[in-house]
Amino acid sequence: MLAFILKQFGLNYQHCTVQQFDSGLINKTWKIQTQYKSYILQKINNHIFKKPRDIDENLCMLKHYLLEQFPDYLFVAPIASLNGETLITTTDGYFRLFNFVEGSHTINYVKTPGEAFEAARQFGKFSRLLSGFDAEKLAYPLPNFHNLNLRYTQFIEACTNASISRLNQAKECINFIEAHHDILNTFNQIKNNKLIHNRVVHHDTKISNVLFNDSDKGLCVIDLDTVMPGIYISDVGDMVRTYLSPANEEEADLSKIFIRKDFFKAIYKGYYSEMGSALTKAEKDLFIYSGHFIIYMQAIRFLSDFLNNDIYYGAKYLNHNLNRANNQITLLKEYLAVNEDLEAIIQNTEEELKDSNLFKIK
Ligand code: GN1
Ligand code: MG
């Protein structure tokens, strides 16, 4: 199949080196190297992304807008086949090819506040450059993706349908989720607040979705399938979820999960250096809440998947999704415990930013 796909782009499989990537839970990704240049080939998981053409059209619209308004911005969009198609449809699914950005690399763990700053800045830049683009023109490749209300309803359904044994094993997690229902209440208030805008939001801001150059400066963001209208807390929240703890969502030893507060400051500075002047006061007030929102939602998603016999994320070992849920719950507890410190960090950083010239970089 790969040979057939590559042929659509004028590439000969026999002359390519193909290497499969293991990152990401949803799509399949390969690096393709020819004698002259390298590419990234991706197969869209169309059990999850039911309308791959929506993704393709979204990326096409954004590409044109950015090319016209900000021609220097590095936007990694799918490249056209010899027939001019950016999405190749086969009996085996949907594929697209990207140019590999030479001199770039990705990282899987955030080791320094500098990396967190760079990543946050890139995600902020992405939303800022697109703040003049009418977000509502975009399709929703995953409708209700970050709709916490729906995720909660799905969780209740999963509890209703789960086997007794899985329910028993998940008891403590279920109690925690129910006890923190206030996070859902806040989300519902946000949805009704006209001062909190729908923007072009990435919706998957993990560190491996940022390209870095050789001097570890952020170059751009990638993995744009979930780009759609949304609230900025989705992006900041997922950075908080995935950058603050030295141990990631796969860690089963919960004692390794804790909050690196200097990394929170780095996210704040990086994101604000781009989006600080675009966000309303009502939006800014949600900066810390963004972590509650996304960590809680991810805990619910892993837990629901465990209760549903791992049909969404899959499981590499017994109780994998239960461990992931417990991991996220621990992270949320740790995050809630340092709330006051985070408030103080925001206040101090606000002062620093006023004095620095970060805001002036536009
Ligand atoms: C999925 O496929 P990947 O790893 O980029 C998921 C995210 C979750 C993440 C958790 C479409 O992202 O929402 O946060 O796993 N994407 C989808 O690791 O469900
Ligand atoms: Mg993704």
Short mmCIF file of C-alpha atoms and ligand atoms in Angstrom, two decimals:
data_model
loop_
_atom_site.label_atom_id
_atom_site.label_comp_id
_atom_site.label_asym_id
_atom_site.label_seq_id
_atom_site.Cartn_x
_atom_site.Cartn_y
_atom_site.Cartn_z
CA MET A 1 0.00 0.00 0.00
CA LEU A 2 2.77 2.45 0.90
CA ALA A 3 4.33 1.88 -2.52
CA PHE A 4 1.03 2.84 -4.16
CA ILE A 5 0.68 6.00 -2.06
CA LEU A 6 4.24 7.13 -2.69
CA LYS A 7 3.76 6.60 -6.41
CA GLN A 8 0.96 9.21 -6.32
CA PHE A 9 3.62 11.71 -5.35
CA GLY A 10 6.11 10.56 -7.97
CA LEU A 11 8.22 8.65 -5.41
CA ASN A 12 9.57 5.16 -5.92
CA TYR A 13 9.15 2.98 -2.82
CA GLN A 14 12.18 0.89 -3.81
CA HIS A 15 14.37 3.95 -3.49
CA CYS A 16 12.98 5.11 -0.15
CA THR A 17 13.91 4.33 3.43
CA VAL A 18 10.76 3.95 5.50
CA GLN A 19 10.72 4.31 9.26
CA GLN A 20 7.56 4.02 11.36
CA PHE A 21 7.05 6.45 14.26
CA ASP A 22 5.59 5.22 17.50
CA SER A 23 4.29 8.50 18.90
CA GLY A 24 0.60 9.44 18.98
CA LEU A 25 -2.23 7.17 19.99
CA ILE A 26 -4.45 7.75 16.98
CA ASN A 27 -2.86 8.11 13.53
CA LYS A 28 -0.03 6.08 11.95
CA THR A 29 3.07 8.00 10.88
CA TRP A 30 6.17 7.15 8.83
CA LYS A 31 9.28 9.06 7.88
CA ILE A 32 10.14 8.52 4.22
CA GLN A 33 13.67 9.30 3.08
CA THR A 34 14.71 9.57 -0.53
CA GLN A 35 18.14 10.37 -1.83
CA TYR A 36 17.21 14.05 -2.05
CA LYS A 37 14.78 14.85 0.72
CA SER A 38 12.58 13.47 3.47
CA TYR A 39 8.84 13.38 3.97
CA ILE A 40 6.32 12.47 6.62
CA LEU A 41 3.57 10.10 5.55
CA GLN A 42 0.49 9.76 7.67
CA LYS A 43 -2.52 7.49 7.65
CA ILE A 44 -5.57 9.10 9.21
CA ASN A 45 -7.45 6.90 11.66
CA ASN A 46 -10.88 7.18 10.06
CA HIS A 47 -12.61 5.27 12.83
CA ILE A 48 -11.95 8.35 14.91
CA PHE A 49 -11.76 11.05 12.24
CA LYS A 50 -14.91 10.04 10.38
CA LYS A 51 -14.62 12.80 7.77
CA PRO A 52 -10.95 13.09 6.76
CA ARG A 53 -11.99 15.44 3.96
CA ASP A 54 -13.05 18.01 6.59
CA ILE A 55 -9.49 18.02 7.91
CA ASP A 56 -8.11 18.44 4.44
CA GLU A 57 -10.42 21.36 3.67
CA ASN A 58 -9.63 23.05 6.99
CA LEU A 59 -5.90 22.84 6.35
CA CYS A 60 -6.34 24.11 2.83
CA MET A 61 -8.28 27.18 4.03
CA LEU A 62 -5.75 27.95 6.75
CA LYS A 63 -2.84 27.48 4.38
CA HIS A 64 -4.25 30.03 1.95
CA TYR A 65 -5.04 32.53 4.66
CA LEU A 66 -1.59 32.27 6.23
CA LEU A 67 0.19 32.36 2.91
CA GLU A 68 -1.59 35.59 2.06
CA GLN A 69 -1.36 37.30 5.46
CA PHE A 70 1.87 35.90 6.91
CA PRO A 71 3.91 34.40 4.06
CA ASP A 72 6.94 33.81 6.30
CA TYR A 73 5.04 31.61 8.74
CA LEU A 74 6.00 27.95 8.57
CA PHE A 75 2.71 26.09 8.13
CA VAL A 76 3.21 22.38 7.58
CA ALA A 77 0.31 21.47 5.29
CA PRO A 78 -0.09 18.27 3.24
CA ILE A 79 1.55 18.44 -0.17
CA ALA A 80 -0.28 17.82 -3.43
CA SER A 81 0.07 14.55 -5.35
CA LEU A 82 0.80 14.49 -9.09
CA ASN A 83 -3.00 14.75 -9.53
CA GLY A 84 -3.15 17.77 -7.28
CA GLU A 85 -4.71 15.90 -4.34
CA THR A 86 -3.66 16.57 -0.75
CA LEU A 87 -5.65 13.60 0.57
CA ILE A 88 -5.20 10.18 -1.01
CA THR A 89 -8.20 7.91 -0.62
CA THR A 90 -7.59 4.16 -0.90
CA THR A 91 -9.46 1.00 0.10
CA ASP A 92 -7.03 0.87 3.01
CA GLY A 93 -7.83 4.36 4.27
CA TYR A 94 -6.78 7.99 3.91
CA PHE A 95 -3.20 9.15 3.57
CA ARG A 96 -1.31 12.41 3.20
CA LEU A 97 2.29 13.40 2.72
CA PHE A 98 4.15 16.34 4.27
CA ASN A 99 7.55 17.77 3.59
CA PHE A 100 9.87 16.91 6.44
CA VAL A 101 11.12 20.21 7.84
CA GLU A 102 14.89 19.91 7.45
CA GLY A 103 16.90 20.79 10.52
CA SER A 104 13.93 20.21 12.80
CA HIS A 105 13.41 17.72 15.55
CA THR A 106 10.70 16.84 18.04
CA ILE A 107 10.98 15.94 21.70
CA ASN A 108 8.80 13.62 23.76
CA TYR A 109 9.43 15.03 27.22
CA VAL A 110 9.73 18.60 28.43
CA LYS A 111 13.05 18.72 30.24
CA THR A 112 13.57 22.47 30.67
CA PRO A 113 11.36 25.52 31.24
CA GLY A 114 12.93 26.90 28.06
CA GLU A 115 11.32 24.14 26.02
CA ALA A 116 7.96 24.80 27.68
CA PHE A 117 8.32 28.51 26.90
CA GLU A 118 9.15 27.86 23.24
CA ALA A 119 6.27 25.44 22.78
CA ALA A 120 3.74 27.72 24.49
CA ARG A 121 4.93 30.56 22.34
CA GLN A 122 4.43 28.54 19.16
CA PHE A 123 0.89 27.53 20.10
CA GLY A 124 0.14 31.12 21.10
CA LYS A 125 1.57 32.38 17.83
CA PHE A 126 -0.58 29.96 15.86
CA SER A 127 -3.80 31.27 17.46
CA ARG A 128 -2.64 34.88 17.27
CA LEU A 129 -1.84 34.75 13.56
CA LEU A 130 -5.25 33.22 12.98
CA SER A 131 -7.14 35.66 15.19
CA GLY A 132 -8.23 37.56 12.08
CA PHE A 133 -9.53 34.39 10.44
CA ASP A 134 -13.21 33.60 11.04
CA ALA A 135 -12.93 30.40 13.08
CA GLU A 136 -16.51 29.44 12.29
CA LYS A 137 -15.54 28.83 8.66
CA LEU A 138 -13.73 25.72 9.81
CA ALA A 139 -15.36 22.31 9.95
CA TYR A 140 -15.31 20.38 13.22
CA PRO A 141 -13.34 17.21 12.35
CA LEU A 142 -14.23 15.87 15.80
CA PRO A 143 -17.52 17.43 16.86
CA ASN A 144 -17.70 17.98 20.62
CA PHE A 145 -14.05 16.98 21.00
CA HIS A 146 -13.46 19.14 24.08
CA ASN A 147 -17.06 19.34 25.19
CA LEU A 148 -16.67 18.40 28.84
CA ASN A 149 -20.43 18.08 29.20
CA LEU A 150 -20.55 15.36 26.60
CA ARG A 151 -17.46 13.64 28.04
CA TYR A 152 -19.18 13.56 31.41
CA THR A 153 -22.36 12.12 29.92
CA GLN A 154 -20.28 9.47 28.13
CA PHE A 155 -18.60 8.67 31.43
CA ILE A 156 -21.98 8.16 33.14
CA GLU A 157 -23.03 5.91 30.25
CA ALA A 158 -19.78 3.96 30.54
CA CYS A 159 -20.47 3.45 34.26
CA THR A 160 -23.94 2.16 33.40
CA ASN A 161 -22.66 -0.33 30.83
CA ALA A 162 -19.41 -1.47 32.45
CA SER A 163 -18.78 -4.96 33.77
CA ILE A 164 -19.04 -5.37 37.54
CA SER A 165 -15.36 -6.23 37.80
CA ARG A 166 -14.18 -3.13 35.93
CA LEU A 167 -16.62 -0.98 37.92
CA ASN A 168 -15.18 -2.32 41.15
CA GLN A 169 -11.62 -1.71 40.09
CA ALA A 170 -12.46 1.84 39.01
CA LYS A 171 -14.48 2.70 42.13
CA GLU A 172 -12.06 5.19 43.64
CA CYS A 173 -11.51 6.94 40.35
CA ILE A 174 -15.23 7.17 39.73
CA ASN A 175 -15.74 8.72 43.17
CA PHE A 176 -13.04 11.28 42.50
CA ILE A 177 -14.59 12.29 39.18
CA GLU A 178 -18.02 12.67 40.75
CA ALA A 179 -16.63 14.64 43.68
CA HIS A 180 -15.04 17.17 41.31
CA HIS A 181 -18.19 17.97 39.40
CA ASP A 182 -17.58 21.69 40.07
CA ILE A 183 -15.05 21.62 37.20
CA LEU A 184 -17.91 20.73 34.87
CA ASN A 185 -20.11 23.47 36.36
CA THR A 186 -17.45 26.08 35.59
CA PHE A 187 -17.19 24.76 32.03
CA ASN A 188 -20.94 25.23 31.58
CA GLN A 189 -20.70 28.82 32.78
CA ILE A 190 -17.89 29.46 30.31
CA LYS A 191 -19.95 28.14 27.42
CA ASN A 192 -22.60 30.77 28.18
CA ASN A 193 -20.17 33.64 28.59
CA LYS A 194 -20.05 35.87 25.51
CA LEU A 195 -16.69 37.34 26.55
CA ILE A 196 -15.02 33.98 26.07
CA HIS A 197 -14.41 33.64 22.37
CA ASN A 198 -14.29 30.77 19.97
CA ARG A 199 -10.88 30.97 18.34
CA VAL A 200 -8.79 28.83 16.01
CA VAL A 201 -7.40 26.39 18.53
CA HIS A 202 -4.97 23.49 18.01
CA HIS A 203 -6.52 21.08 20.57
CA ASP A 204 -3.48 18.80 20.94
CA THR A 205 -0.61 20.84 22.36
CA LYS A 206 1.61 18.03 23.61
CA ILE A 207 5.31 18.73 23.23
CA SER A 208 5.80 16.27 20.37
CA ASN A 209 3.55 18.50 18.28
CA VAL A 210 6.13 21.30 18.19
CA LEU A 211 9.12 21.35 15.85
CA PHE A 212 12.37 22.66 17.33
CA ASN A 213 15.49 23.78 15.48
CA ASP A 214 19.07 22.83 16.33
CA SER A 215 19.32 25.67 18.87
CA ASP A 216 16.17 24.37 20.59
CA LYS A 217 14.05 27.31 19.45
CA GLY A 218 10.45 26.53 18.46
CA LEU A 219 9.86 26.53 14.71
CA CYS A 220 6.17 25.74 14.30
CA VAL A 221 3.36 23.47 15.41
CA ILE A 222 2.36 20.22 13.68
CA ASP A 223 -0.40 17.57 13.91
CA LEU A 224 -3.15 19.91 12.79
CA ASP A 225 -6.03 17.44 12.49
CA THR A 226 -7.78 18.71 15.57
CA VAL A 227 -7.49 22.38 14.61
CA MET A 228 -11.03 23.74 14.85
CA PRO A 229 -13.00 26.44 16.63
CA GLY A 230 -12.60 26.20 20.40
CA ILE A 231 -11.61 28.03 23.56
CA TYR A 232 -8.00 28.87 24.27
CA ILE A 233 -8.10 26.93 27.55
CA SER A 234 -7.99 23.74 25.49
CA ASP A 235 -4.49 24.58 24.32
CA VAL A 236 -3.12 26.01 27.54
CA GLY A 237 -4.79 23.22 29.51
CA ASP A 238 -3.15 20.48 27.50
CA MET A 239 0.24 22.15 27.92
CA VAL A 240 -0.34 22.31 31.66
CA ARG A 241 -1.39 18.65 31.57
CA THR A 242 1.60 17.44 29.61
CA TYR A 243 4.50 19.81 30.49
CA LEU A 244 4.26 20.34 34.25
CA SER A 245 4.97 16.87 35.56
CA PRO A 246 8.30 15.19 34.84
CA ALA A 247 6.39 11.89 34.52
CA ASN A 248 3.90 11.63 31.66
CA GLU A 249 0.45 10.04 31.38
CA GLU A 250 1.98 6.57 30.90
CA GLU A 251 3.73 6.55 34.28
CA ALA A 252 2.30 3.91 36.61
CA ASP A 253 4.43 4.94 39.60
CA LEU A 254 2.27 7.79 40.86
CA SER A 255 4.95 9.08 43.24
CA LYS A 256 6.81 10.39 40.21
CA ILE A 257 4.02 12.85 39.37
CA PHE A 258 4.43 16.39 40.70
CA ILE A 259 4.12 19.99 39.51
CA ARG A 260 7.18 21.87 38.31
CA LYS A 261 6.04 25.40 39.03
CA ASP A 262 8.77 27.05 36.99
CA PHE A 263 7.39 25.22 33.96
CA PHE A 264 3.97 26.75 34.65
CA LYS A 265 5.58 30.16 34.61
CA ALA A 266 7.27 29.30 31.31
CA ILE A 267 3.96 28.29 29.71
CA TYR A 268 2.36 31.49 30.96
CA LYS A 269 5.14 33.68 29.62
CA GLY A 270 5.40 31.88 26.30
CA TYR A 271 1.68 31.89 25.61
CA TYR A 272 1.18 35.47 26.80
CA SER A 273 4.06 36.74 24.70
CA GLU A 274 1.84 35.97 21.72
CA MET A 275 -1.75 35.93 22.93
CA GLY A 276 -1.54 38.32 25.89
CA SER A 277 -2.97 41.23 24.00
CA ALA A 278 -5.64 39.19 22.18
CA LEU A 279 -7.28 37.58 25.21
CA THR A 280 -10.12 39.28 27.06
CA LYS A 281 -9.99 39.74 30.83
CA ALA A 282 -12.64 37.00 31.20
CA GLU A 283 -10.45 34.67 29.17
CA LYS A 284 -7.30 35.51 31.10
CA ASP A 285 -9.06 34.71 34.36
CA LEU A 286 -9.32 31.10 33.18
CA PHE A 287 -5.59 30.47 32.82
CA ILE A 288 -5.25 28.25 35.91
CA TYR A 289 -8.67 26.69 35.34
CA SER A 290 -7.50 25.51 31.91
CA GLY A 291 -5.45 22.84 33.73
CA HIS A 292 -8.44 21.71 35.82
CA PHE A 293 -10.52 21.48 32.68
CA ILE A 294 -8.16 19.42 30.53
CA ILE A 295 -6.66 17.15 33.19
CA TYR A 296 -10.15 16.35 34.49
CA MET A 297 -11.38 15.67 30.96
CA GLN A 298 -8.44 13.42 30.13
CA ALA A 299 -8.95 11.48 33.38
CA ILE A 300 -12.60 11.04 32.40
CA ARG A 301 -11.64 9.91 28.90
CA PHE A 302 -9.14 7.28 30.08
CA LEU A 303 -11.51 6.10 32.80
CA SER A 304 -14.46 5.84 30.40
CA ASP A 305 -12.29 3.90 27.98
CA PHE A 306 -11.30 1.47 30.73
CA LEU A 307 -14.99 1.01 31.59
CA ASN A 308 -15.76 0.53 27.88
CA ASN A 309 -13.13 -2.24 27.54
CA ASP A 310 -10.47 0.00 25.95
CA ILE A 311 -12.23 0.51 22.63
CA TYR A 312 -10.82 4.01 21.98
CA TYR A 313 -7.23 4.25 23.21
CA GLY A 314 -6.50 0.52 23.23
CA ALA A 315 -4.46 -1.08 26.01
CA LYS A 316 -0.94 -2.43 25.82
CA TYR A 317 -1.29 -4.28 29.14
CA LEU A 318 -4.00 -5.17 31.64
CA ASN A 319 -5.57 -2.10 33.31
CA HIS A 320 -3.58 0.28 31.11
CA ASN A 321 -6.38 2.84 30.85
CA LEU A 322 -7.19 2.55 34.55
CA ASN A 323 -3.54 3.36 35.28
CA ARG A 324 -3.69 6.29 32.91
CA ALA A 325 -6.85 7.55 34.64
CA ASN A 326 -5.20 7.21 38.06
CA ASN A 327 -2.18 9.03 36.70
CA GLN A 328 -4.30 11.97 35.53
CA ILE A 329 -6.23 12.07 38.80
CA THR A 330 -2.95 12.25 40.72
CA LEU A 331 -1.80 15.03 38.44
CA LEU A 332 -5.01 16.94 39.07
CA LYS A 333 -4.65 16.53 42.84
CA GLU A 334 -1.07 17.82 42.69
CA TYR A 335 -2.15 20.74 40.50
CA LEU A 336 -5.03 21.67 42.81
CA ALA A 337 -2.66 21.57 45.77
CA VAL A 338 -0.42 24.32 44.37
CA ASN A 339 -3.23 26.61 43.27
CA GLU A 340 -2.19 29.53 45.48
CA ASP A 341 1.41 29.33 44.28
CA LEU A 342 0.23 29.41 40.69
CA GLU A 343 -1.85 32.52 41.39
CA ALA A 344 1.21 34.20 42.85
CA ILE A 345 3.28 33.20 39.82
CA ILE A 346 0.73 34.78 37.50
CA GLN A 347 0.73 37.99 39.48
CA ASN A 348 4.51 38.28 39.57
CA THR A 349 4.92 37.33 35.93
CA GLU A 350 2.33 39.88 34.89
CA GLU A 351 4.55 42.57 36.43
CA GLU A 352 7.66 41.16 34.73
CA LEU A 353 5.93 41.07 31.35
CA LYS A 354 4.83 44.69 31.65
CA ASP A 355 8.46 45.70 32.04
CA SER A 356 9.92 43.37 29.44
CA ASN A 357 9.66 43.74 25.70
CA LEU A 358 8.09 40.31 25.20
CA PHE A 359 4.74 41.91 24.48
CA LYS A 360 6.24 44.04 21.78
CA ILE A 361 7.34 41.09 19.67
CA LYS A 362 4.55 40.88 17.16
C1 GN1 B 1 -4.81 11.40 21.58
O1 GN1 B 1 -3.15 10.62 19.08
P1 GN1 B 1 -2.63 11.61 20.02
O2 GN1 B 1 -1.69 10.98 20.98
O3 GN1 B 1 -2.09 12.84 19.31
C2 GN1 B 1 -6.10 12.21 21.68
C3 GN1 B 1 -5.87 13.43 22.56
C4 GN1 B 1 -5.42 12.97 23.91
C5 GN1 B 1 -4.16 12.11 23.78
C6 GN1 B 1 -3.75 11.50 25.09
C7 GN1 B 1 -8.02 12.56 18.48
O4 GN1 B 1 -3.85 12.18 20.92
O5 GN1 B 1 -7.07 14.15 22.68
O6 GN1 B 1 -5.15 14.05 24.72
O7 GN1 B 1 -4.37 11.03 22.85
N1 GN1 B 1 -6.54 12.60 20.34
C8 GN1 B 1 -7.74 12.21 19.89
O8 GN1 B 1 -2.49 10.94 24.93
O9 GN1 B 1 -8.55 11.62 20.57
MG MG B 2 -2.92 14.32 17.86
#
